[in-house]
Short mmCIF file of C-alpha atoms and ligand atoms in Angstrom, two decimals:
data_model
loop_
_atom_site.label_atom_id
_atom_site.label_comp_id
_atom_site.label_asym_id
_atom_site.label_seq_id
_atom_site.Cartn_x
_atom_site.Cartn_y
_atom_site.Cartn_z
CA MET A 1 14.06 17.20 23.58
CA PRO A 2 12.42 14.06 25.03
CA SER A 3 10.88 12.17 22.34
CA PRO A 4 7.07 11.89 21.95
CA VAL A 5 5.26 8.67 23.78
CA ILE A 6 2.56 6.74 23.21
CA THR A 7 0.72 6.65 25.91
CA GLY A 8 -2.36 4.19 24.91
CA ALA A 9 -2.89 1.32 22.52
CA ALA A 10 -5.87 -0.65 21.66
CA ASP A 11 -7.82 -2.27 18.62
CA THR A 12 -11.41 -4.09 18.48
CA GLU A 13 -12.04 -7.70 18.00
CA VAL A 14 -11.21 -7.99 14.32
CA GLY A 15 -12.64 -10.35 11.13
CA LYS A 16 -16.04 -10.40 10.40
CA LEU A 17 -18.31 -8.05 12.77
CA GLU A 18 -22.07 -8.35 11.91
CA GLY A 19 -23.89 -4.99 13.00
CA SER A 20 -20.34 -2.73 13.32
CA THR A 21 -20.44 0.27 11.88
CA SER A 22 -17.24 1.75 11.47
CA LEU A 23 -18.25 5.23 13.54
CA GLY A 24 -18.75 2.45 16.58
CA LEU A 25 -15.62 0.50 15.44
CA GLN A 26 -13.59 4.04 15.43
CA ALA A 27 -15.37 4.61 19.02
CA GLN A 28 -14.96 1.42 20.26
CA ALA A 29 -11.07 1.38 19.60
CA ALA A 30 -10.33 5.43 21.07
CA MET A 31 -12.29 4.31 24.32
CA ALA A 32 -10.39 1.67 24.51
CA ALA A 33 -7.18 3.43 23.92
CA VAL A 34 -7.93 6.21 26.47
CA GLU A 35 -8.53 3.44 28.63
CA ASP A 36 -5.30 2.05 28.25
CA ALA A 37 -3.32 5.11 28.98
CA GLY A 38 -5.36 5.57 31.98
CA LEU A 39 -6.71 9.29 31.09
CA SER A 40 -10.22 10.27 30.24
CA LEU A 41 -11.83 11.08 27.21
CA ALA A 42 -12.30 15.02 28.31
CA GLU A 43 -7.99 14.98 28.81
CA ILE A 44 -8.18 14.20 25.00
CA ASP A 45 -7.26 17.69 23.12
CA GLY A 46 -6.03 16.77 19.84
CA VAL A 47 -8.04 13.89 17.33
CA LEU A 48 -6.48 12.36 14.17
CA CYS A 49 -8.80 10.55 11.81
CA ALA A 50 -8.42 8.50 8.83
CA TYR A 51 -11.21 7.95 6.42
CA SER A 52 -13.96 5.31 5.89
CA PHE A 53 -15.01 3.43 2.84
CA THR A 54 -18.71 2.63 4.49
CA GLU A 55 -19.08 6.00 6.36
CA PRO A 56 -17.24 8.07 4.07
CA HIS A 57 -17.19 12.03 5.57
CA LEU A 58 -16.09 15.21 4.51
CA MET A 59 -14.77 15.76 8.21
CA LEU A 60 -14.56 12.43 9.65
CA SER A 61 -12.30 13.61 12.63
CA SER A 62 -15.45 15.79 13.20
CA VAL A 63 -17.84 13.54 13.23
CA VAL A 64 -15.94 10.92 15.52
CA SER A 65 -15.42 14.12 17.93
CA GLU A 66 -19.04 14.40 17.97
CA PHE A 67 -19.88 11.60 18.30
CA LEU A 68 -17.12 10.58 21.47
CA GLY A 69 -19.17 13.90 22.99
CA ILE A 70 -15.37 15.39 22.88
CA ALA A 71 -14.22 18.94 21.75
CA PRO A 72 -10.59 18.65 21.09
CA SER A 73 -8.50 21.87 20.13
CA TYR A 74 -7.26 20.52 17.63
CA SER A 75 -9.19 17.39 14.94
CA VAL A 76 -8.35 16.69 11.34
CA ALA A 77 -8.10 13.73 8.97
CA VAL A 78 -5.29 12.42 7.49
CA GLN A 79 -5.35 10.24 4.48
CA ALA A 80 -2.36 8.69 2.70
CA GLY A 81 -3.64 5.33 1.59
CA GLY A 82 -2.20 2.30 3.74
CA ALA A 83 0.41 4.71 4.85
CA THR A 84 -2.40 6.17 6.84
CA ALA A 85 -1.76 5.00 10.86
CA CYS A 86 1.98 5.62 10.63
CA ALA A 87 1.19 9.37 9.13
CA GLN A 88 -1.19 10.05 11.64
CA LEU A 89 1.48 9.04 13.95
CA VAL A 90 3.66 11.72 12.57
CA HIS A 91 1.53 13.84 12.99
CA ALA A 92 0.58 13.07 16.25
CA ALA A 93 3.95 13.25 17.52
CA ALA A 94 4.71 16.57 15.68
CA LEU A 95 1.40 17.77 17.76
CA VAL A 96 3.13 17.30 21.30
CA GLU A 97 6.48 18.06 20.46
CA SER A 98 5.19 21.52 19.38
CA GLY A 99 3.10 22.00 22.51
CA ARG A 100 -0.08 22.85 21.04
CA CYS A 101 -1.37 19.84 22.33
CA ARG A 102 -0.79 17.26 25.34
CA HIS A 103 -3.10 13.92 24.53
CA VAL A 104 -3.55 13.27 20.94
CA LEU A 105 -6.07 10.36 20.04
CA VAL A 106 -5.34 8.71 16.64
CA VAL A 107 -8.38 6.76 15.37
CA CYS A 108 -8.90 4.05 12.38
CA GLY A 109 -12.01 1.91 11.98
CA ASP A 110 -14.02 0.56 9.45
CA ASN A 111 -16.36 -1.97 8.85
CA ARG A 112 -14.89 -3.07 5.26
CA LEU A 113 -16.07 -6.85 5.58
CA THR A 114 -19.91 -6.69 6.47
CA GLY A 115 -20.27 -3.04 5.50
CA MET A 116 -19.75 -3.11 1.65
CA THR A 117 -19.59 -6.40 -0.52
CA ARG A 118 -16.12 -7.68 -1.72
CA ASP A 119 -16.65 -6.52 -5.35
CA ARG A 120 -17.78 -3.04 -4.38
CA ALA A 121 -14.06 -2.72 -2.18
CA VAL A 122 -12.29 -4.11 -5.00
CA ALA A 123 -13.81 -1.59 -7.26
CA ALA A 124 -13.38 1.47 -4.76
CA LEU A 125 -9.62 0.45 -4.40
CA SER A 126 -8.91 0.25 -7.97
CA GLU A 127 -10.39 3.76 -8.14
CA VAL A 128 -6.87 4.83 -6.90
CA GLY A 129 -5.78 4.07 -10.42
CA HIS A 130 -4.91 6.67 -13.14
CA ALA A 131 -8.15 7.39 -14.11
CA GLN A 132 -7.01 8.24 -18.10
CA PHE A 133 -3.69 5.61 -18.31
CA GLU A 134 -4.48 3.08 -15.92
CA ARG A 135 -8.27 2.40 -14.87
CA PRO A 136 -9.04 2.02 -18.74
CA TYR A 137 -6.81 -1.00 -18.99
CA GLY A 138 -8.71 -2.88 -16.17
CA ILE A 139 -5.66 -2.41 -13.53
CA SER A 140 -6.73 -2.62 -9.55
CA VAL A 141 -4.10 -2.68 -6.57
CA PRO A 142 -3.38 -6.23 -6.63
CA SER A 143 -2.95 -5.68 -10.73
CA ALA A 144 -0.62 -3.04 -9.96
CA TYR A 145 1.63 -4.80 -7.23
CA ALA A 146 1.81 -7.90 -9.30
CA LEU A 147 3.70 -5.99 -11.88
CA VAL A 148 5.61 -5.02 -9.25
CA ALA A 149 5.97 -8.61 -8.09
CA ARG A 150 7.10 -9.72 -11.69
CA ARG A 151 9.48 -7.15 -12.05
CA TYR A 152 11.17 -7.56 -8.96
CA MET A 153 11.48 -11.55 -9.40
CA HIS A 154 12.87 -10.71 -12.93
CA GLU A 155 15.86 -9.11 -11.05
CA TYR A 156 16.37 -10.26 -7.88
CA GLY A 157 15.78 -14.06 -8.67
CA VAL A 158 12.76 -14.26 -6.07
CA THR A 159 10.83 -17.05 -6.79
CA LEU A 160 6.53 -18.41 -6.24
CA GLU A 161 8.18 -20.04 -3.63
CA HIS A 162 9.52 -17.16 -1.38
CA LEU A 163 6.47 -15.04 -1.89
CA ALA A 164 3.92 -18.62 -0.49
CA GLY A 165 7.29 -18.11 2.34
CA VAL A 166 5.44 -15.00 2.90
CA ALA A 167 2.44 -16.14 3.75
CA VAL A 168 3.42 -18.75 5.60
CA ALA A 169 5.00 -17.27 8.11
CA HIS A 170 2.12 -14.55 8.51
CA ARG A 171 -0.20 -17.43 9.14
CA LYS A 172 2.18 -19.03 11.75
CA ASN A 173 2.43 -15.80 13.71
CA ALA A 174 -1.28 -15.45 13.17
CA MET A 175 -1.91 -18.49 14.63
CA ARG A 176 -0.32 -17.39 18.48
CA HIS A 177 -3.12 -14.16 18.35
CA PRO A 178 -6.28 -15.49 19.99
CA LYS A 179 -7.70 -12.28 17.48
CA ALA A 180 -6.59 -13.06 14.42
CA GLN A 181 -9.08 -13.38 11.61
CA MET A 182 -7.24 -16.38 9.86
CA ARG A 183 -5.78 -19.03 12.38
CA GLU A 184 -5.67 -21.98 9.84
CA PRO A 185 -2.70 -23.58 9.29
CA ILE A 186 -1.34 -23.06 5.32
CA THR A 187 1.36 -24.45 3.62
CA LEU A 188 3.18 -23.43 0.49
CA GLU A 189 1.31 -25.61 -1.38
CA ASP A 190 -2.11 -24.04 -0.01
CA VAL A 191 -0.85 -20.35 -1.51
CA ALA A 192 0.14 -22.05 -4.64
CA ARG A 193 -2.92 -23.63 -5.46
CA SER A 194 -5.00 -20.59 -4.13
CA ARG A 195 -6.85 -18.95 -6.64
CA PRO A 196 -5.03 -16.86 -9.36
CA ILE A 197 -5.90 -13.11 -8.78
CA SER A 198 -3.18 -11.37 -11.04
CA THR A 199 -0.25 -13.54 -11.97
CA PRO A 200 1.63 -14.15 -10.19
CA LEU A 201 0.11 -13.28 -6.80
CA ARG A 202 -2.61 -15.86 -5.74
CA LEU A 203 -5.29 -15.14 -3.17
CA LEU A 204 -3.07 -15.98 -0.25
CA ASP A 205 -0.58 -13.92 -1.45
CA CYS A 206 -3.24 -10.92 -0.66
CA CYS A 207 -4.05 -9.15 2.53
CA LEU A 208 -7.35 -9.64 3.87
CA ILE A 209 -11.03 -7.85 3.72
CA SER A 210 -11.49 -6.95 7.54
CA ASP A 211 -13.77 -5.22 10.17
CA GLY A 212 -11.89 -3.24 12.92
CA GLY A 213 -10.98 -0.61 14.52
CA ALA A 214 -7.40 0.44 16.24
CA ALA A 215 -6.45 3.74 18.21
CA VAL A 216 -3.34 4.71 19.77
CA VAL A 217 -2.63 7.87 22.39
CA VAL A 218 0.47 9.75 21.95
CA SER A 219 1.32 12.09 24.65
CA ALA A 220 3.44 14.13 24.99
CA ALA A 221 6.80 13.72 27.12
CA ASP A 222 5.60 15.27 30.46
CA ALA A 223 2.64 14.89 29.85
CA ALA A 224 3.38 10.60 29.52
CA ARG A 225 3.86 10.89 33.36
CA ASP A 226 -0.11 11.01 34.16
CA THR A 227 -0.91 7.62 32.53
CA ARG A 228 -0.92 4.24 33.41
CA LYS A 229 1.34 2.48 31.65
CA PRO A 230 5.05 2.80 30.70
CA GLY A 231 5.31 4.61 27.37
CA ILE A 232 6.60 3.64 23.88
CA ALA A 233 8.88 6.84 23.37
CA ILE A 234 8.80 8.09 19.22
CA LEU A 235 12.34 7.70 18.80
CA GLY A 236 11.93 8.74 14.79
CA THR A 237 10.07 9.12 12.44
CA GLY A 238 10.50 9.08 8.40
CA GLN A 239 8.59 9.46 5.10
CA MET A 240 8.95 9.12 1.16
CA ASN A 241 6.93 10.19 -1.69
CA THR A 242 8.30 8.71 -5.01
CA HIS A 243 5.43 8.66 -6.90
CA GLU A 244 1.22 7.24 -6.83
CA HIS A 245 0.34 5.79 -9.61
CA ILE A 246 2.37 2.66 -10.57
CA VAL A 247 3.22 3.94 -14.73
CA ALA A 248 4.97 7.10 -13.13
CA ALA A 249 7.04 5.05 -10.56
CA PRO A 250 10.52 5.89 -10.87
CA SER A 251 11.44 2.10 -10.13
CA PHE A 252 10.00 -1.22 -9.30
CA THR A 253 12.28 -2.59 -7.14
CA ASP A 254 13.56 0.83 -4.86
CA PHE A 255 10.73 2.30 -3.15
CA GLY A 256 10.50 5.16 -0.79
CA CYS A 257 10.27 2.78 1.74
CA LYS A 258 14.56 3.53 1.82
CA GLN A 259 14.52 7.01 2.30
CA SER A 260 11.61 7.07 5.14
CA SER A 261 13.64 3.96 6.99
CA ALA A 262 16.40 5.86 6.58
CA GLN A 263 15.41 9.32 8.10
CA ALA A 264 13.52 7.46 11.07
CA PHE A 265 16.70 5.33 12.05
CA GLY A 266 18.79 8.21 11.53
CA ARG A 267 16.85 10.70 14.25
CA ALA A 268 16.35 7.63 16.49
CA GLY A 269 20.06 7.32 16.00
CA ILE A 270 20.25 3.46 15.38
CA LYS A 271 20.71 1.04 12.45
CA ALA A 272 18.50 -1.33 10.86
CA ALA A 273 20.03 -4.05 12.52
CA ASP A 274 19.42 -2.74 16.25
CA ILE A 275 15.66 -3.39 15.32
CA ASP A 276 14.33 -5.94 17.86
CA VAL A 277 10.75 -6.42 16.44
CA ALA A 278 9.34 -5.28 13.35
CA GLU A 279 5.93 -4.30 12.32
CA ILE A 280 5.61 -3.78 8.20
CA TYR A 281 3.20 -3.26 5.77
CA ASP A 282 2.06 -6.67 3.98
CA SER A 283 -0.87 -5.93 1.74
CA PHE A 284 0.51 -8.44 -0.55
CA THR A 285 3.39 -11.04 -0.01
CA ILE A 286 5.85 -8.85 -2.41
CA THR A 287 5.14 -5.60 -0.72
CA LEU A 288 7.00 -7.27 2.84
CA LEU A 289 9.68 -8.55 0.41
CA ALA A 290 10.48 -5.45 -1.44
CA GLU A 291 10.21 -3.19 1.53
CA LEU A 292 12.24 -5.44 3.65
CA GLU A 293 15.03 -5.38 1.05
CA SER A 294 14.66 -1.92 -0.18
CA ILE A 295 14.91 -0.82 3.84
CA GLY A 296 18.28 -3.30 3.60
CA PHE A 297 16.76 -5.69 6.59
CA PHE A 298 18.20 -8.24 4.25
CA GLY A 299 20.57 -7.99 0.84
CA ARG A 300 18.78 -7.96 -2.39
CA GLY A 301 16.86 -11.14 -3.15
CA GLU A 302 18.08 -12.77 0.11
CA ALA A 303 15.28 -12.04 2.31
CA GLY A 304 12.74 -14.90 0.36
CA PRO A 305 15.11 -17.76 1.39
CA ALA A 306 15.70 -16.29 4.87
CA ILE A 307 11.97 -16.42 5.47
CA LEU A 308 11.62 -19.78 4.47
CA SER A 309 14.44 -20.99 7.20
CA GLY A 310 12.23 -18.83 9.77
CA ALA A 311 13.86 -14.90 9.72
CA LEU A 312 10.31 -13.67 10.41
CA ASP A 313 9.74 -16.24 13.55
CA LEU A 314 9.67 -14.80 16.99
CA ASP A 315 13.36 -16.41 17.14
CA GLY A 316 14.23 -15.23 13.78
CA LYS A 317 16.55 -12.11 12.01
CA LEU A 318 13.80 -9.89 12.53
CA PRO A 319 10.63 -11.17 14.07
CA CYS A 320 8.21 -9.35 11.90
CA ASN A 321 4.38 -8.64 11.65
CA THR A 322 4.33 -10.91 14.64
CA HIS A 323 0.31 -10.48 15.03
CA GLY A 324 -0.26 -12.32 11.74
CA GLY A 325 0.16 -8.41 9.15
CA LEU A 326 -2.79 -7.84 7.09
CA LEU A 327 -2.46 -11.45 5.04
CA SER A 328 -3.57 -13.06 8.10
CA TYR A 329 -4.50 -10.66 11.24
CA ALA A 330 -6.79 -8.48 9.36
CA HIS A 331 -7.15 -5.33 7.18
CA SER A 332 -9.74 -2.96 7.96
CA GLY A 333 -8.98 0.14 5.54
CA ALA A 334 -6.03 2.36 7.71
CA ALA A 335 -6.52 0.55 11.17
CA GLY A 336 -4.92 -2.30 8.92
CA GLY A 337 -1.62 0.00 9.12
CA MET A 338 -3.00 0.92 12.93
CA PHE A 339 -2.92 -3.28 13.65
CA HIS A 340 0.69 -3.17 12.96
CA VAL A 341 1.35 0.14 15.60
CA VAL A 342 -0.49 -1.50 18.66
CA GLU A 343 1.27 -4.20 18.06
CA ALA A 344 4.70 -3.20 18.23
CA VAL A 345 3.48 -1.22 21.47
CA ARG A 346 2.57 -4.51 22.89
CA GLN A 347 5.64 -6.52 21.69
CA LEU A 348 7.77 -3.01 23.15
CA ARG A 349 5.48 -3.30 26.82
CA GLY A 350 6.08 -7.41 27.05
CA GLU A 351 2.26 -7.55 26.47
CA ALA A 352 2.12 -9.70 24.03
CA ALA A 353 1.27 -13.05 25.85
CA GLY A 354 2.36 -15.99 23.80
CA ARG A 355 3.92 -14.27 20.90
CA GLN A 356 6.18 -12.14 22.92
CA VAL A 357 9.74 -11.36 21.20
CA ALA A 358 12.23 -12.02 24.02
CA ASN A 359 13.58 -8.36 25.37
CA ALA A 360 12.48 -6.32 22.46
CA ARG A 361 13.26 -2.73 23.48
CA LEU A 362 13.65 -1.16 19.74
CA GLY A 363 10.69 -1.79 17.58
CA PHE A 364 9.91 -0.20 13.75
CA VAL A 365 6.61 -0.01 12.04
CA HIS A 366 5.69 0.94 8.33
CA GLY A 367 3.51 2.19 6.18
CA ASP A 368 2.81 1.77 2.47
CA GLY A 369 0.46 3.97 0.65
CA GLY A 370 -0.57 3.50 -3.01
CA ILE A 371 1.50 1.18 -5.23
CA LEU A 372 4.56 1.44 -2.42
CA SER A 373 3.71 5.32 -2.97
CA VAL A 374 3.86 6.53 -0.14
CA HIS A 375 6.13 5.33 3.04
CA PHE A 376 5.79 6.22 6.61
CA SER A 377 8.08 5.19 8.87
CA LEU A 378 8.39 4.48 12.73
CA VAL A 379 11.30 3.76 15.20
CA LEU A 380 9.72 3.15 18.52
CA GLY A 381 11.54 2.14 22.19
CA ARG A 382 10.49 1.16 25.59
CA LEU A 383 11.68 4.33 27.78
CA MET B 1 -21.10 -0.04 -14.47
CA THR B 2 -19.16 0.40 -17.80
CA LYS B 3 -15.43 0.52 -18.04
CA PRO B 4 -13.67 3.78 -17.46
CA LEU B 5 -13.03 5.81 -20.33
CA PRO B 6 -10.49 8.55 -21.32
CA HIS B 7 -12.44 11.95 -20.53
CA PRO B 8 -9.13 14.34 -21.61
CA ASN B 9 -8.37 17.54 -19.69
CA ALA B 10 -6.74 20.29 -21.08
CA THR B 11 -3.54 19.07 -20.26
CA THR B 12 -4.10 15.29 -21.83
CA GLN B 13 -6.11 16.36 -24.88
CA PRO B 14 -2.98 16.79 -27.33
CA PHE B 15 -2.12 13.12 -26.24
CA TRP B 16 -5.77 11.62 -27.02
CA SER B 17 -6.08 13.64 -30.24
CA GLY B 18 -2.93 12.03 -31.46
CA CYS B 19 -4.23 8.59 -30.45
CA GLN B 20 -7.26 9.93 -32.94
CA GLN B 21 -4.38 10.65 -35.69
CA GLY B 22 -2.91 6.73 -35.06
CA ARG B 23 0.36 8.68 -32.91
CA PHE B 24 1.59 8.24 -29.34
CA GLU B 25 2.62 11.61 -28.21
CA LEU B 26 5.33 12.05 -25.40
CA GLN B 27 5.94 15.07 -23.89
CA ARG B 28 9.65 16.31 -24.22
CA CYS B 29 10.92 19.02 -22.21
CA GLU B 30 12.33 22.07 -24.36
CA ALA B 31 14.43 23.57 -21.72
CA CYS B 32 16.40 20.01 -21.02
CA GLY B 33 15.15 17.38 -23.30
CA HIS B 34 13.53 15.21 -20.68
CA MET B 35 10.65 12.91 -22.19
CA GLN B 36 7.69 12.17 -20.12
CA PHE B 37 4.74 10.32 -19.97
CA PRO B 38 1.80 10.83 -18.77
CA PRO B 39 1.42 13.80 -19.60
CA ARG B 40 1.69 16.84 -16.75
CA LEU B 41 1.94 20.69 -16.84
CA ALA B 42 5.60 21.12 -16.50
CA CYS B 43 8.70 18.76 -17.08
CA THR B 44 9.40 16.31 -14.17
CA SER B 45 12.85 16.42 -14.24
CA CYS B 46 13.82 20.28 -14.21
CA HIS B 47 10.44 21.74 -13.79
CA SER B 48 10.43 23.89 -16.63
CA GLY B 49 6.91 24.40 -18.40
CA ALA B 50 8.11 24.88 -21.72
CA LEU B 51 6.69 21.09 -23.07
CA GLY B 52 6.39 20.02 -26.69
CA TRP B 53 5.06 16.98 -27.90
CA VAL B 54 7.11 14.33 -29.98
CA ASN B 55 5.47 11.12 -31.61
CA ALA B 56 6.75 8.37 -30.11
CA SER B 57 8.32 5.19 -32.64
CA GLY B 58 5.48 3.26 -31.41
CA ARG B 59 8.17 0.63 -30.07
CA GLY B 60 9.26 -0.66 -26.48
CA THR B 61 9.99 -3.90 -24.44
CA VAL B 62 7.95 -5.59 -21.76
CA TYR B 63 9.07 -4.36 -18.77
CA SER B 64 6.66 -6.11 -16.90
CA PHE B 65 3.13 -8.04 -17.31
CA THR B 66 0.33 -9.50 -15.04
CA THR B 67 -2.48 -11.67 -15.96
CA VAL B 68 -5.54 -10.54 -14.90
CA TYR B 69 -8.21 -13.42 -13.25
CA ARG B 70 -10.09 -11.18 -10.72
CA ALA B 71 -11.73 -8.13 -12.28
CA PRO B 72 -11.81 -4.28 -10.47
CA ILE B 73 -15.12 -4.05 -11.68
CA GLU B 74 -18.15 -6.02 -13.13
CA ALA B 75 -17.21 -4.44 -16.95
CA PHE B 76 -14.16 -6.37 -17.24
CA LYS B 77 -15.46 -9.80 -16.30
CA PRO B 78 -16.19 -10.62 -19.92
CA ASP B 79 -12.11 -10.06 -20.77
CA LEU B 80 -11.03 -12.38 -18.18
CA PRO B 81 -8.44 -13.01 -18.27
CA TYR B 82 -6.86 -10.25 -19.82
CA ILE B 83 -2.74 -9.13 -19.54
CA ILE B 84 -2.06 -5.61 -18.21
CA ALA B 85 1.78 -5.08 -19.24
CA MET B 86 3.88 -2.09 -18.24
CA ILE B 87 5.56 -1.09 -21.66
CA GLU B 88 8.87 0.28 -21.61
CA LEU B 89 8.61 2.81 -24.82
CA GLU B 90 12.25 3.18 -26.70
CA GLU B 91 12.20 6.61 -25.89
CA GLY B 92 12.40 5.95 -22.32
CA PRO B 93 8.97 6.75 -20.60
CA ARG B 94 6.54 3.67 -19.47
CA ALA B 95 3.32 3.13 -20.30
CA MET B 96 0.35 0.61 -19.22
CA MET B 97 -1.37 -1.13 -21.71
CA ASN B 98 -3.45 -4.07 -22.50
CA LEU B 99 -0.84 -6.55 -24.33
CA ARG B 100 -3.31 -8.54 -26.61
CA GLY B 101 -2.98 -11.73 -28.85
CA ALA B 102 -0.41 -13.17 -26.67
CA ASP B 103 -0.54 -16.49 -24.87
CA PRO B 104 0.25 -15.63 -21.05
CA GLU B 105 2.28 -18.51 -20.80
CA ARG B 106 4.60 -17.34 -23.34
CA ILE B 107 5.36 -14.04 -22.08
CA ALA B 108 8.37 -12.80 -20.76
CA ILE B 109 10.19 -9.60 -19.44
CA GLY B 110 11.95 -7.98 -22.34
CA MET B 111 9.45 -8.93 -25.62
CA GLU B 112 9.05 -6.62 -28.16
CA VAL B 113 6.16 -5.06 -28.70
CA GLU B 114 4.34 -2.34 -31.02
CA ILE B 115 1.48 0.03 -30.06
CA PHE B 116 -1.62 -0.61 -31.79
CA PHE B 117 -5.17 1.29 -31.62
CA GLU B 118 -7.96 -0.24 -30.37
CA PRO B 119 -11.26 1.84 -31.60
CA PRO B 120 -13.04 4.07 -29.23
CA ALA B 121 -16.45 1.89 -27.70
CA ALA B 122 -18.33 4.70 -28.17
CA ASP B 123 -19.09 7.27 -31.07
CA GLY B 124 -17.06 10.44 -30.01
CA GLY B 125 -15.12 8.34 -27.76
CA TYR B 126 -10.83 7.83 -27.83
CA PRO B 127 -9.05 5.40 -29.26
CA LEU B 128 -7.28 3.58 -26.68
CA PRO B 129 -3.78 2.35 -27.11
CA GLN B 130 -2.73 -1.38 -26.68
CA ALA B 131 0.45 -3.33 -26.90
CA ARG B 132 0.90 -6.40 -29.09
CA LEU B 133 4.35 -8.45 -29.50
CA ARG B 134 5.88 -7.67 -32.41
CA SER B 135 6.69 -10.57 -35.13
ZN1 ZN C 1 13.05 19.41 -18.30
#
């Protein structure tokens, strides 16, 4: 069966967007993605939304559809934390493959920077901790990842410099993207001197808090002919959940990204080594490092030194997070993960001016939700 | 906003009642012997619903740790910096605790710890299991 196709992709401006709203950012991204596909909103028959911190609603996809003035025949919200965007893509692919929908709009957006205080954002995220067995101890999302980082460093000889190298590599990539929130160069020393958040993680090891929205249109293989640009095929998808809370994680070094990526590679009929460009969830420096090694892009303990030698650069072994990722491009809730998807589409279309990976034909996108709990992987390819 | 305190439910009440008696209790599967924490309705290994409670030794080792400088909520700010440790209990399961009375610069993975109970913050509350280094 021919693969479902991403026919439109767009994101809004990102960063500090005074006066923006969650709904407005979602609508702006949605309209831009539909326009990018060369479709009209009336042709959208499926809508998949995510969640919003600043305008939470029980039925967000219904709210967004109403705001856009459309009446899709299928519309639900999907929630899988940071893995939401990739999860939405997996659902959208299934909807068009089954014939239930022709053009599914997949949209995320939140004004997490200007719509709430930083303290409130940190507190809201900490609520994912286990109410009885984690939160009474003062756990936050950075602290939970810090526990992973410390153990991972212990088992595989990862150093603080290796973690800092991830932050520096992302900043270097972001400096090539005109819209990135953080474009000032940083050094390993800057990371080492940044404010401690939860050891071993410092401020520059942590993702940004941003306003922004992003959306894509996923179309049925035969419907993709109606659209404006060459489609990007969803060649393979995968998912794995191993736990939710870090207290219940079966391992602190081996995560579900291993199985979810293996499924996606298997369904696409490729190997990890075939990937030309990767956009992988990078909520913290340790997140990316653990994922790169769990997935198998690098051997255990090898990603850190390789990254310091430029492995994630445009001409490196694995060009990765070419927009700057959550660490330096932007992170506005579920849209954070969707920025990875949008960037992968741009790379595979050859539209990433100034940061284009040469001859990018196969892309890998990965989302992680919770504390490396929920993993969704996508293999995308130029048709 | 006050610190989040444990509010037991039907599944976790035996655990928190144990804490009131100075015991850290784990669930043990009567079908396969698997030990687990946090408490569940069924065995996470064989999914049998026949679970009993056993008193843990209260000894374990530091599996991982972090010194927190950025509190999740205002109520934890006076405690900064504080240590969160993942403790691997002698019986196998891991549990999160604060590591009290330790110098953050001297903690290492593998150090031996013991559980003690901090008195409840409010009347009618539950003692919170915590860890300290074994001398
Ligand atoms: Zn059992």
